[in-house]
mmCIF file of C-alpha atoms in Angstrom:
data_model
loop_
_atom_site.group_PDB
_atom_site.id
_atom_site.type_symbol
_atom_site.label_atom_id
_atom_site.label_comp_id
_atom_site.label_asym_id
_atom_site.label_seq_id
_atom_site.Cartn_x
_atom_site.Cartn_y
_atom_site.Cartn_z
ATOM 1 C CA MET A 860 352.940 124.205 91.317
ATOM 2 C CA GLN A 861 352.246 127.982 90.554
ATOM 3 C CA LYS A 862 348.410 127.060 89.852
ATOM 4 C CA ILE A 863 348.391 125.578 93.096
ATOM 5 C CA ILE A 864 350.357 128.472 95.046
ATOM 6 C CA PHE A 865 348.279 131.139 93.032
ATOM 7 C CA SER A 866 344.851 128.674 94.711
ATOM 8 C CA ILE A 867 345.991 128.933 97.854
ATOM 9 C CA LEU A 868 346.430 132.811 97.734
ATOM 10 C CA LEU A 869 342.807 133.142 96.769
ATOM 11 C CA THR A 870 341.522 131.063 99.596
ATOM 12 C CA ILE A 871 343.634 133.619 102.047
ATOM 13 C CA ILE A 872 343.155 136.732 100.525
ATOM 14 C CA SER A 873 340.209 138.736 101.637
ATOM 15 C CA LEU A 874 339.394 142.143 100.475
ATOM 16 C CA THR A 875 338.399 145.147 103.167
ATOM 17 C CA VAL A 876 336.022 147.776 102.205
ATOM 18 C CA ASN A 877 335.137 150.572 104.383
ATOM 19 C CA GLY A 878 336.581 148.282 107.320
ATOM 20 C CA LYS A 879 334.462 145.431 105.875
ATOM 21 C CA THR A 880 335.673 142.130 105.041
ATOM 22 C CA ILE A 881 334.511 140.450 101.743
ATOM 23 C CA GLN A 882 335.455 136.780 101.097
ATOM 24 C CA PRO A 883 336.511 135.596 98.071
ATOM 25 C CA GLY A 884 334.136 134.167 95.438
ATOM 26 C CA THR A 885 331.375 136.517 96.584
ATOM 27 C CA GLN A 886 330.091 139.208 94.044
ATOM 28 C CA SER A 887 331.277 142.771 94.685
ATOM 29 C CA LEU A 888 329.303 144.655 97.088
ATOM 30 C CA LYS A 889 326.774 147.186 96.137
ATOM 31 C CA THR A 890 326.033 150.825 97.223
ATOM 32 C CA VAL A 891 322.443 151.429 98.334
ATOM 33 C CA TYR A 892 321.703 154.993 98.494
ATOM 34 C CA ILE A 893 318.313 155.646 100.781
ATOM 35 C CA GLY A 894 316.249 159.009 100.316
ATOM 36 C CA THR A 895 314.530 159.647 103.648
ATOM 37 C CA PHE A 896 311.132 161.534 104.740
ATOM 38 C CA MET A 897 310.730 165.318 105.326
ATOM 39 C CA ASP A 898 312.374 167.597 107.958
ATOM 40 C CA ASN A 899 314.069 165.676 110.995
ATOM 41 C CA PRO A 900 317.383 165.545 112.629
ATOM 42 C CA GLY A 901 317.728 162.252 111.074
ATOM 43 C CA GLY A 902 316.491 163.199 107.526
ATOM 44 C CA GLY A 903 318.829 162.885 104.791
ATOM 45 C CA ILE A 904 320.269 160.845 101.884
ATOM 46 C CA TYR A 905 322.030 157.629 103.755
ATOM 47 C CA SER A 906 324.133 154.918 101.866
ATOM 48 C CA CYS A 907 324.775 151.569 103.134
ATOM 49 C CA LEU A 908 326.673 148.500 101.352
ATOM 50 C CA TYR A 909 324.696 145.525 100.188
ATOM 51 C CA ASN A 910 325.874 141.989 99.357
ATOM 52 C CA PRO A 911 323.765 140.424 96.646
ATOM 53 C CA ASP A 912 325.164 137.245 97.599
ATOM 54 C CA THR A 913 323.999 136.654 101.315
ATOM 55 C CA GLY A 914 321.447 140.042 101.487
ATOM 56 C CA GLY A 915 323.505 141.546 103.951
ATOM 57 C CA LEU A 916 323.403 145.443 104.872
ATOM 58 C CA THR A 917 326.470 147.054 106.529
ATOM 59 C CA ASP A 918 328.038 150.269 106.924
ATOM 60 C CA ILE A 919 324.929 153.056 107.050
ATOM 61 C CA ARG A 920 326.115 156.282 106.789
ATOM 62 C CA LEU A 921 324.681 159.424 106.309
ATOM 63 C CA GLU A 922 325.776 161.019 103.171
ATOM 64 C CA LYS A 923 323.829 164.512 103.265
ATOM 65 C CA PRO A 924 322.060 165.412 106.512
ATOM 66 C CA ALA A 925 318.781 167.309 106.663
ATOM 67 C CA ILE A 926 318.357 167.957 103.034
ATOM 68 C CA GLN A 927 314.685 166.472 103.340
ATOM 69 C CA SER A 928 315.257 164.404 100.162
ATOM 70 C CA SER A 929 312.596 161.930 99.873
ATOM 71 C CA PHE A 930 313.179 160.572 96.669
ATOM 72 C CA LEU A 931 316.114 160.101 94.221
ATOM 73 C CA THR A 932 317.146 159.306 90.762
ATOM 74 C CA ILE A 933 320.028 158.112 88.821
ATOM 75 C CA SER A 934 321.629 159.069 85.601
ATOM 76 C CA LYS A 935 321.795 156.019 82.829
ATOM 77 C CA ASP A 936 325.585 156.098 83.416
ATOM 78 C CA LYS A 937 325.345 155.671 87.053
ATOM 79 C CA LYS A 938 327.586 158.846 87.711
ATOM 80 C CA ILE A 939 325.048 161.619 88.718
ATOM 81 C CA ILE A 940 322.080 161.275 91.315
ATOM 82 C CA TYR A 941 319.559 163.786 91.187
ATOM 83 C CA SER A 942 317.152 164.873 94.157
ATOM 84 C CA PHE A 943 315.307 167.800 95.761
ATOM 85 C CA ARG A 944 315.377 169.515 98.909
ATOM 86 C CA THR A 945 312.140 170.838 100.602
ATOM 87 C CA GLY A 946 312.662 174.205 102.836
ATOM 88 C CA ASN A 947 310.963 175.088 105.836
ATOM 89 C CA ASP A 948 308.277 176.752 103.388
ATOM 90 C CA GLY A 949 308.062 173.931 101.613
ATOM 91 C CA ILE A 950 309.202 175.132 98.524
ATOM 92 C CA ALA A 951 311.587 172.872 97.000
ATOM 93 C CA MET A 952 314.969 172.990 94.883
ATOM 94 C CA PHE A 953 316.076 170.229 92.459
ATOM 95 C CA LEU A 954 319.744 169.185 93.385
ATOM 96 C CA SER A 955 322.546 167.206 91.540
ATOM 97 C CA PHE A 956 325.505 165.252 93.099
ATOM 98 C CA ILE A 957 328.246 163.191 91.252
ATOM 99 C CA ILE A 958 328.993 159.908 92.474
ATOM 100 C CA ALA A 959 332.667 159.932 94.022
ATOM 101 C CA ASP A 960 335.091 157.384 93.014
ATOM 102 C CA ASP A 961 334.603 155.414 96.255
ATOM 103 C CA LYS A 962 330.930 154.678 94.825
ATOM 104 C CA ARG A 963 329.312 156.008 97.813
ATOM 105 C CA THR A 964 330.187 160.065 98.706
ATOM 106 C CA LEU A 965 327.996 162.277 97.254
ATOM 107 C CA ILE A 966 329.704 165.800 95.700
ATOM 108 C CA PRO A 967 327.090 168.497 95.377
ATOM 109 C CA ILE A 968 327.147 169.908 91.469
ATOM 110 C CA ASP A 969 324.139 172.186 90.987
ATOM 111 C CA SER A 970 320.790 173.334 92.605
ATOM 112 C CA ILE A 971 317.743 175.109 91.162
ATOM 113 C CA SER A 972 314.502 176.640 92.721
ATOM 114 C CA THR A 973 311.609 174.727 91.425
ATOM 115 C CA GLY A 974 308.740 177.165 92.958
ATOM 116 C CA ALA A 975 306.971 174.060 93.732
ATOM 117 C CA VAL A 976 305.482 172.752 97.121
ATOM 118 C CA ASP A 977 305.966 169.164 98.484
ATOM 119 C CA PRO A 978 307.656 167.526 95.800
ATOM 120 C CA CYS A 979 307.279 163.661 96.156
ATOM 121 C CA HIS A 980 308.721 161.777 93.377
ATOM 122 C CA ILE A 981 311.818 162.621 90.760
ATOM 123 C CA LYS A 982 312.749 161.464 87.596
ATOM 124 C CA LEU A 983 314.640 161.752 84.737
ATOM 125 C CA LEU A 984 313.310 161.875 81.053
ATOM 126 C CA ASP A 985 314.622 162.204 77.536
ATOM 127 C CA ASN A 986 317.828 160.183 78.028
ATOM 128 C CA ASP A 987 318.798 162.470 80.935
ATOM 129 C CA LYS A 988 318.220 165.620 79.172
ATOM 130 C CA ILE A 989 315.241 166.963 81.457
ATOM 131 C CA VAL A 990 314.525 166.167 85.371
ATOM 132 C CA ALA A 991 310.838 166.642 86.620
ATOM 133 C CA SER A 992 309.219 166.077 90.012
ATOM 134 C CA ALA A 993 305.580 165.642 90.877
ATOM 135 C CA CYS A 994 304.670 167.631 93.705
ATOM 136 C CA TYR A 995 302.053 166.621 95.770
ATOM 137 C CA ARG A 996 300.552 169.505 97.627
ATOM 138 C CA ASP A 997 300.108 172.023 94.649
ATOM 139 C CA GLY A 998 299.225 169.476 91.814
ATOM 140 C CA LYS A 999 302.045 170.776 90.117
ATOM 141 C CA VAL A 1000 304.694 168.657 87.852
ATOM 142 C CA VAL A 1001 308.056 171.089 87.143
ATOM 143 C CA TYR A 1002 310.683 170.069 84.872
ATOM 144 C CA CYS A 1003 314.091 171.824 83.753
ATOM 145 C CA LYS A 1004 316.621 170.725 81.368
ATOM 146 C CA THR A 1005 320.040 169.201 82.583
ATOM 147 C CA ASP A 1006 323.257 168.518 80.684
ATOM 148 C CA LYS A 1007 325.618 165.580 80.872
ATOM 149 C CA ASN A 1008 327.576 167.367 83.724
ATOM 150 C CA GLY A 1009 324.486 167.619 85.888
ATOM 151 C CA LYS A 1010 324.080 170.982 85.580
ATOM 152 C CA PHE A 1011 320.745 172.612 85.251
ATOM 153 C CA THR A 1012 320.624 174.680 81.734
ATOM 154 C CA GLY A 1013 317.493 175.929 81.322
ATOM 155 C CA PRO A 1014 314.441 177.345 83.586
ATOM 156 C CA VAL A 1015 312.168 175.432 85.587
ATOM 157 C CA LYS A 1016 308.738 174.990 83.902
ATOM 158 C CA THR A 1017 305.716 174.167 85.587
ATOM 159 C CA ILE A 1018 302.408 172.484 84.695
ATOM 160 C CA ASN A 1019 299.707 173.104 87.488
ATOM 161 C CA HIS A 1020 297.298 170.286 87.289
ATOM 162 C CA ASN A 1021 294.477 172.356 88.770
ATOM 163 C CA ASN A 1022 294.589 174.949 85.912
ATOM 164 C CA THR A 1023 293.976 172.031 83.445
ATOM 165 C CA GLN A 1024 291.066 170.393 84.690
ATOM 166 C CA LYS A 1025 287.700 170.183 83.127
ATOM 167 C CA LYS A 1026 284.971 172.401 84.208
ATOM 168 C CA THR A 1027 283.237 169.089 85.527
ATOM 169 C CA ASP A 1028 286.342 168.325 87.717
ATOM 170 C CA GLU A 1029 285.718 169.284 91.524
ATOM 171 C CA GLN A 1030 288.582 167.201 92.717
ATOM 172 C CA ILE A 1031 292.092 169.054 94.200
ATOM 173 C CA SER A 1032 295.170 167.689 92.206
ATOM 174 C CA HIS A 1033 298.072 165.881 93.863
ATOM 175 C CA ALA A 1034 300.294 164.648 91.323
ATOM 176 C CA HIS A 1035 302.242 161.972 92.989
ATOM 177 C CA GLN A 1036 305.036 159.938 90.390
ATOM 178 C CA ILE A 1037 306.382 160.668 86.810
ATOM 179 C CA ASN A 1038 307.083 157.294 84.888
ATOM 180 C CA THR A 1039 308.058 156.511 81.313
ATOM 181 C CA ASP A 1040 307.174 153.668 79.496
ATOM 182 C CA ILE A 1041 310.166 151.105 78.263
ATOM 183 C CA LYS A 1042 310.866 153.324 75.074
ATOM 184 C CA GLY A 1043 310.736 156.645 76.987
ATOM 185 C CA LYS A 1044 307.987 157.522 74.428
ATOM 186 C CA TYR A 1045 305.368 158.699 76.625
ATOM 187 C CA VAL A 1046 305.246 160.310 80.209
ATOM 188 C CA TYR A 1047 302.825 159.351 82.779
ATOM 189 C CA VAL A 1048 301.824 161.313 85.747
ATOM 190 C CA THR A 1049 299.745 159.674 88.573
ATOM 191 C CA ASP A 1050 297.267 162.170 90.111
ATOM 192 C CA LEU A 1051 296.133 161.005 93.352
ATOM 193 C CA GLY A 1052 293.812 163.614 93.603
ATOM 194 C CA LEU A 1053 292.065 164.110 90.200
ATOM 195 C CA ASP A 1054 291.972 159.945 89.786
ATOM 196 C CA ARG A 1055 293.623 160.542 86.343
ATOM 197 C CA ILE A 1056 296.837 159.099 85.148
ATOM 198 C CA ILE A 1057 298.027 161.934 82.800
ATOM 199 C CA VAL A 1058 299.812 161.128 79.966
ATOM 200 C CA TYR A 1059 302.497 163.839 78.334
ATOM 201 C CA LYS A 1060 304.777 163.244 75.088
ATOM 202 C CA ILE A 1061 308.263 165.047 75.052
ATOM 203 C CA ASP A 1062 308.222 167.691 72.103
ATOM 204 C CA LYS A 1063 311.548 169.686 71.956
ATOM 205 C CA GLY A 1064 312.190 169.353 75.274
ATOM 206 C CA GLU A 1065 308.559 170.175 76.344
ATOM 207 C CA LEU A 1066 305.972 168.105 78.069
ATOM 208 C CA LYS A 1067 302.945 168.414 75.877
ATOM 209 C CA GLU A 1068 299.568 166.837 77.015
ATOM 210 C CA SER A 1069 298.529 163.739 75.175
ATOM 211 C CA THR A 1070 295.554 162.107 76.854
ATOM 212 C CA ARG A 1071 293.966 161.571 80.297
ATOM 213 C CA ILE A 1072 293.403 157.824 81.471
ATOM 214 C CA PRO A 1073 290.706 157.922 84.095
ATOM 215 C CA VAL A 1074 290.627 155.903 87.205
ATOM 216 C CA THR A 1075 287.495 154.552 89.534
ATOM 217 C CA SER A 1076 286.659 157.586 91.327
ATOM 218 C CA GLY A 1077 288.009 157.846 95.011
ATOM 219 C CA ALA A 1078 290.956 155.006 93.884
ATOM 220 C CA GLY A 1079 293.796 157.379 94.184
ATOM 221 C CA PRO A 1080 296.147 156.611 91.810
ATOM 222 C CA ARG A 1081 299.842 156.276 93.229
ATOM 223 C CA HIS A 1082 302.681 154.885 91.001
ATOM 224 C CA THR A 1083 302.862 152.915 87.882
ATOM 225 C CA THR A 1084 305.327 150.275 86.683
ATOM 226 C CA PHE A 1085 306.032 148.817 83.024
ATOM 227 C CA SER A 1086 306.670 145.243 82.349
ATOM 228 C CA PRO A 1087 310.472 144.679 81.108
ATOM 229 C CA LYS A 1088 309.475 143.796 77.702
ATOM 230 C CA GLY A 1089 307.054 146.561 77.637
ATOM 231 C CA GLN A 1090 303.621 144.999 76.965
ATOM 232 C CA TYR A 1091 302.083 145.960 79.894
ATOM 233 C CA MET A 1092 301.719 148.645 82.510
ATOM 234 C CA ALA A 1093 301.008 148.452 86.293
ATOM 235 C CA LEU A 1094 299.021 150.678 88.473
ATOM 236 C CA VAL A 1095 298.695 150.748 92.503
ATOM 237 C CA SER A 1096 296.111 152.991 93.691
ATOM 238 C CA GLU A 1097 296.364 154.362 97.380
ATOM 239 C CA LEU A 1098 293.042 155.151 98.585
ATOM 240 C CA ASN A 1099 291.007 151.880 97.353
ATOM 241 C CA GLY A 1100 293.967 149.311 97.542
ATOM 242 C CA THR A 1101 294.063 147.527 94.140
ATOM 243 C CA VAL A 1102 296.469 147.196 91.441
ATOM 244 C CA SER A 1103 295.611 147.239 88.090
ATOM 245 C CA ILE A 1104 296.997 145.987 84.485
ATOM 246 C CA TYR A 1105 296.550 148.106 81.443
ATOM 247 C CA LYS A 1106 297.702 147.176 78.021
ATOM 248 C CA LYS A 1107 298.205 149.524 75.066
ATOM 249 C CA ASP A 1108 295.559 151.234 72.751
ATOM 250 C CA LYS A 1109 296.310 151.912 69.176
ATOM 251 C CA ASN A 1110 298.246 154.730 69.688
ATOM 252 C CA GLY A 1111 300.641 152.794 71.774
ATOM 253 C CA ILE A 1112 299.474 154.339 75.073
ATOM 254 C CA PHE A 1113 298.815 152.025 78.128
ATOM 255 C CA SER A 1114 295.104 153.082 78.548
ATOM 256 C CA GLU A 1115 293.248 149.810 78.272
ATOM 257 C CA MET A 1116 292.662 148.261 81.825
ATOM 258 C CA ILE A 1117 292.443 144.526 81.317
ATOM 259 C CA GLN A 1118 292.382 143.654 85.165
ATOM 260 C CA THR A 1119 291.745 145.103 88.494
ATOM 261 C CA ALA A 1120 293.009 143.123 91.621
ATOM 262 C CA ASN A 1121 291.955 143.765 95.225
ATOM 263 C CA LEU A 1122 295.386 143.983 97.297
ATOM 264 C CA LEU A 1123 293.648 144.285 100.605
ATOM 265 C CA PRO A 1124 293.470 140.778 102.802
ATOM 266 C CA ASN A 1125 290.432 139.007 103.467
ATOM 267 C CA GLY A 1126 288.545 140.483 106.507
ATOM 268 C CA TYR A 1127 290.886 143.551 106.694
ATOM 269 C CA LYS A 1128 288.783 146.349 108.143
ATOM 270 C CA GLY A 1129 291.139 149.274 108.247
ATOM 271 C CA ARG A 1130 292.053 151.738 105.874
ATOM 272 C CA ALA A 1131 294.048 151.114 102.530
ATOM 273 C CA SER A 1132 297.245 152.765 102.132
ATOM 274 C CA ALA A 1133 299.073 151.221 99.201
ATOM 275 C CA ALA A 1134 302.294 152.342 98.190
ATOM 276 C CA ASP A 1135 304.836 151.064 95.350
ATOM 277 C CA ILE A 1136 304.800 148.395 92.680
ATOM 278 C CA HIS A 1137 307.548 146.879 90.683
ATOM 279 C CA TYR A 1138 307.843 144.351 88.361
ATOM 280 C CA SER A 1139 310.806 141.395 88.456
ATOM 281 C CA ALA A 1140 313.552 141.814 85.885
ATOM 282 C CA ASP A 1141 312.272 138.697 83.861
ATOM 283 C CA GLY A 1142 308.726 140.468 83.962
ATOM 284 C CA ASN A 1143 307.336 137.092 86.013
ATOM 285 C CA THR A 1144 306.332 138.611 89.035
ATOM 286 C CA LEU A 1145 304.471 141.848 89.817
ATOM 287 C CA TYR A 1146 305.442 143.118 93.771
ATOM 288 C CA VAL A 1147 303.278 145.644 95.485
ATOM 289 C CA SER A 1148 303.582 147.329 98.822
ATOM 290 C CA GLU A 1149 300.426 148.160 101.401
ATOM 291 C CA ARG A 1150 300.744 150.266 104.052
ATOM 292 C CA GLY A 1151 297.397 150.102 105.821
ATOM 293 C CA SER A 1152 297.629 146.122 106.221
ATOM 294 C CA ASN A 1153 301.541 146.387 106.603
ATOM 295 C CA CYS A 1154 302.675 143.596 103.830
ATOM 296 C CA ILE A 1155 304.207 143.338 100.546
ATOM 297 C CA VAL A 1156 301.952 142.001 98.014
ATOM 298 C CA ILE A 1157 303.990 138.927 95.830
ATOM 299 C CA TYR A 1158 301.906 138.069 92.349
ATOM 300 C CA ASP A 1159 302.392 135.672 89.713
ATOM 301 C CA VAL A 1160 301.921 137.345 85.899
ATOM 302 C CA ASN A 1161 300.844 135.521 83.358
ATOM 303 C CA PRO A 1162 302.840 135.513 80.275
ATOM 304 C CA HIS A 1163 300.637 135.301 77.925
ATOM 305 C CA SER A 1164 297.867 137.471 78.934
ATOM 306 C CA GLY A 1165 299.629 140.181 81.249
ATOM 307 C CA LYS A 1166 296.906 139.250 83.933
ATOM 308 C CA ILE A 1167 298.064 138.531 87.967
ATOM 309 C CA THR A 1168 297.453 135.678 90.364
ATOM 310 C CA GLU A 1169 298.430 136.251 94.218
ATOM 311 C CA ARG A 1170 301.241 134.021 95.391
ATOM 312 C CA GLY A 1171 301.437 135.277 99.024
ATOM 313 C CA ARG A 1172 302.450 138.089 101.201
ATOM 314 C CA ILE A 1173 305.340 138.949 103.200
ATOM 315 C CA THR A 1174 304.484 140.428 106.783
ATOM 316 C CA ASP A 1175 306.831 139.807 109.153
ATOM 317 C CA SER A 1176 308.334 142.778 110.782
ATOM 318 C CA ILE A 1177 307.042 145.044 107.921
ATOM 319 C CA LYS A 1178 306.052 148.667 109.346
ATOM 320 C CA ILE A 1179 304.529 151.095 106.708
ATOM 321 C CA PRO A 1180 306.614 149.720 103.653
ATOM 322 C CA ARG A 1181 306.941 152.623 101.081
ATOM 323 C CA ASN A 1182 309.617 151.982 98.253
ATOM 324 C CA PHE A 1183 311.293 149.062 97.553
ATOM 325 C CA TYR A 1184 313.825 147.125 95.516
ATOM 326 C CA VAL A 1185 313.700 144.193 93.388
ATOM 327 C CA ASP A 1186 317.020 142.210 93.128
ATOM 328 C CA ASP A 1187 317.790 141.626 89.487
ATOM 329 C CA ASN A 1188 318.919 138.197 90.724
ATOM 330 C CA GLY A 1189 315.490 137.127 91.748
ATOM 331 C CA LYS A 1190 316.866 136.428 95.180
ATOM 332 C CA TRP A 1191 316.082 139.571 97.448
ATOM 333 C CA LEU A 1192 313.684 142.129 97.908
ATOM 334 C CA ILE A 1193 315.120 145.116 99.936
ATOM 335 C CA ILE A 1194 312.023 147.147 101.749
ATOM 336 C CA GLY A 1195 312.046 150.210 103.481
ATOM 337 C CA ASN A 1196 309.895 150.470 106.725
ATOM 338 C CA GLN A 1197 309.004 153.899 106.947
ATOM 339 C CA GLU A 1198 307.870 153.865 110.846
ATOM 340 C CA ALA A 1199 310.250 151.144 111.782
ATOM 341 C CA ASN A 1200 313.186 153.346 110.821
ATOM 342 C CA ASN A 1201 315.154 150.810 108.608
ATOM 343 C CA ILE A 1202 315.553 149.142 105.049
ATOM 344 C CA SER A 1203 315.312 145.182 105.501
ATOM 345 C CA VAL A 1204 316.397 142.417 103.134
ATOM 346 C CA TYR A 1205 313.615 139.603 102.488
ATOM 347 C CA PRO A 1206 313.953 136.512 100.695
ATOM 348 C CA ASN A 1207 312.292 136.526 97.707
ATOM 349 C CA SER A 1208 309.301 134.492 98.404
ATOM 350 C CA PRO A 1209 305.984 134.792 100.629
ATOM 351 C CA ASN A 1210 306.025 134.272 104.548
ATOM 352 C CA SER A 1211 309.775 135.210 104.470
ATOM 353 C CA SER A 1212 311.683 136.709 107.221
ATOM 354 C CA PRO A 1213 314.310 139.340 107.048
ATOM 355 C CA VAL A 1214 318.184 137.982 106.755
ATOM 356 C CA SER A 1215 319.574 141.642 107.343
ATOM 357 C CA GLN A 1216 318.459 145.400 108.217
ATOM 358 C CA THR A 1217 320.151 148.242 108.794
ATOM 359 C CA GLU A 1218 318.696 151.767 110.518
ATOM 360 C CA ALA A 1219 317.768 154.738 108.466
ATOM 361 C CA PHE A 1220 315.317 157.681 109.388
ATOM 362 C CA LYS A 1221 311.984 156.939 107.697
ATOM 363 C CA PRO A 1222 312.945 155.616 104.715
ATOM 364 C CA CYS A 1223 311.292 156.561 101.296
ATOM 365 C CA CYS A 1224 313.317 155.867 98.341
ATOM 366 C CA ILE A 1225 315.722 152.873 97.974
ATOM 367 C CA LEU A 1226 318.024 153.054 94.992
ATOM 368 C CA VAL A 1227 320.999 150.725 94.394
ATOM 369 C CA LEU A 1228 323.903 151.523 92.272
ATOM 370 C CA ASP A 1229 324.571 148.270 90.393
#
């Protein structure tokens, strides 16, 4: 009798979170943080709620207005978010926030000036002991030590790619992204201006250049991602609309290219503007956003060779897709449509249409608090 009563109670009890009702049997809602583009009254860090069962997005709100934080990164314990703020002069500051108990509110911890201009990506390195940023306009990589409480504990150090070029290099540096391999042994900085991936090794809290991986002239390398088992690195190049797959060399650096594929649709005559790239959690699928043709390209990954074959595209309601998130459960993609001023959830399959969307000013970064 007690079991029957308990079962009936479960069917009628619901949980309300921030005024939204969640029916029993669904997964807990997750928080999505959204970094937005540059200086506009609608800019800042947003958050909303995400239902992994239905793909629903609800309760969008602006957590930190007008701090011009286009990219975010989170500590491994999921307690601290790092970003940057760009002033009117373009000079950036590192920022840190603790995530409050409601899993949404951001409480400022610390800030420090970087002395660099126009940051476009931020990453925690060395088991969260270092926060680093790639700065597009002046080609600098800036980094600083940080402690477990989110405090910046050392001076900001600067690597200027324009000062480290060989004399034969005539391009102007545009550092674009900082990433690490699965083990965190090497740091990969894509430089769109130099057509290089510059690889660093962390030595006693310092970034020491290890090697430079050349990329096709004019390709404009933008973002990298690493397969979940650490076998391959995938690179998306913005200016020629390609994705390239790399395997490790004898030193364990992903420098040996095994394939390059064209992202652009057949017959497309417009400008390429590829943006972001991610593997699925199982490593069987690779996703790439391409802003010129307004699509997400979905590739099947050969488990033996690492090479990719196009499965199809998502194009419906896509408008300048920048960063996106691949749900670990394999059901959904959350896509930031920068010029549509929204983030949208799509079923994880070609030719799909959005099941949910919410407004956000020029979304550039989507970070899901798992």
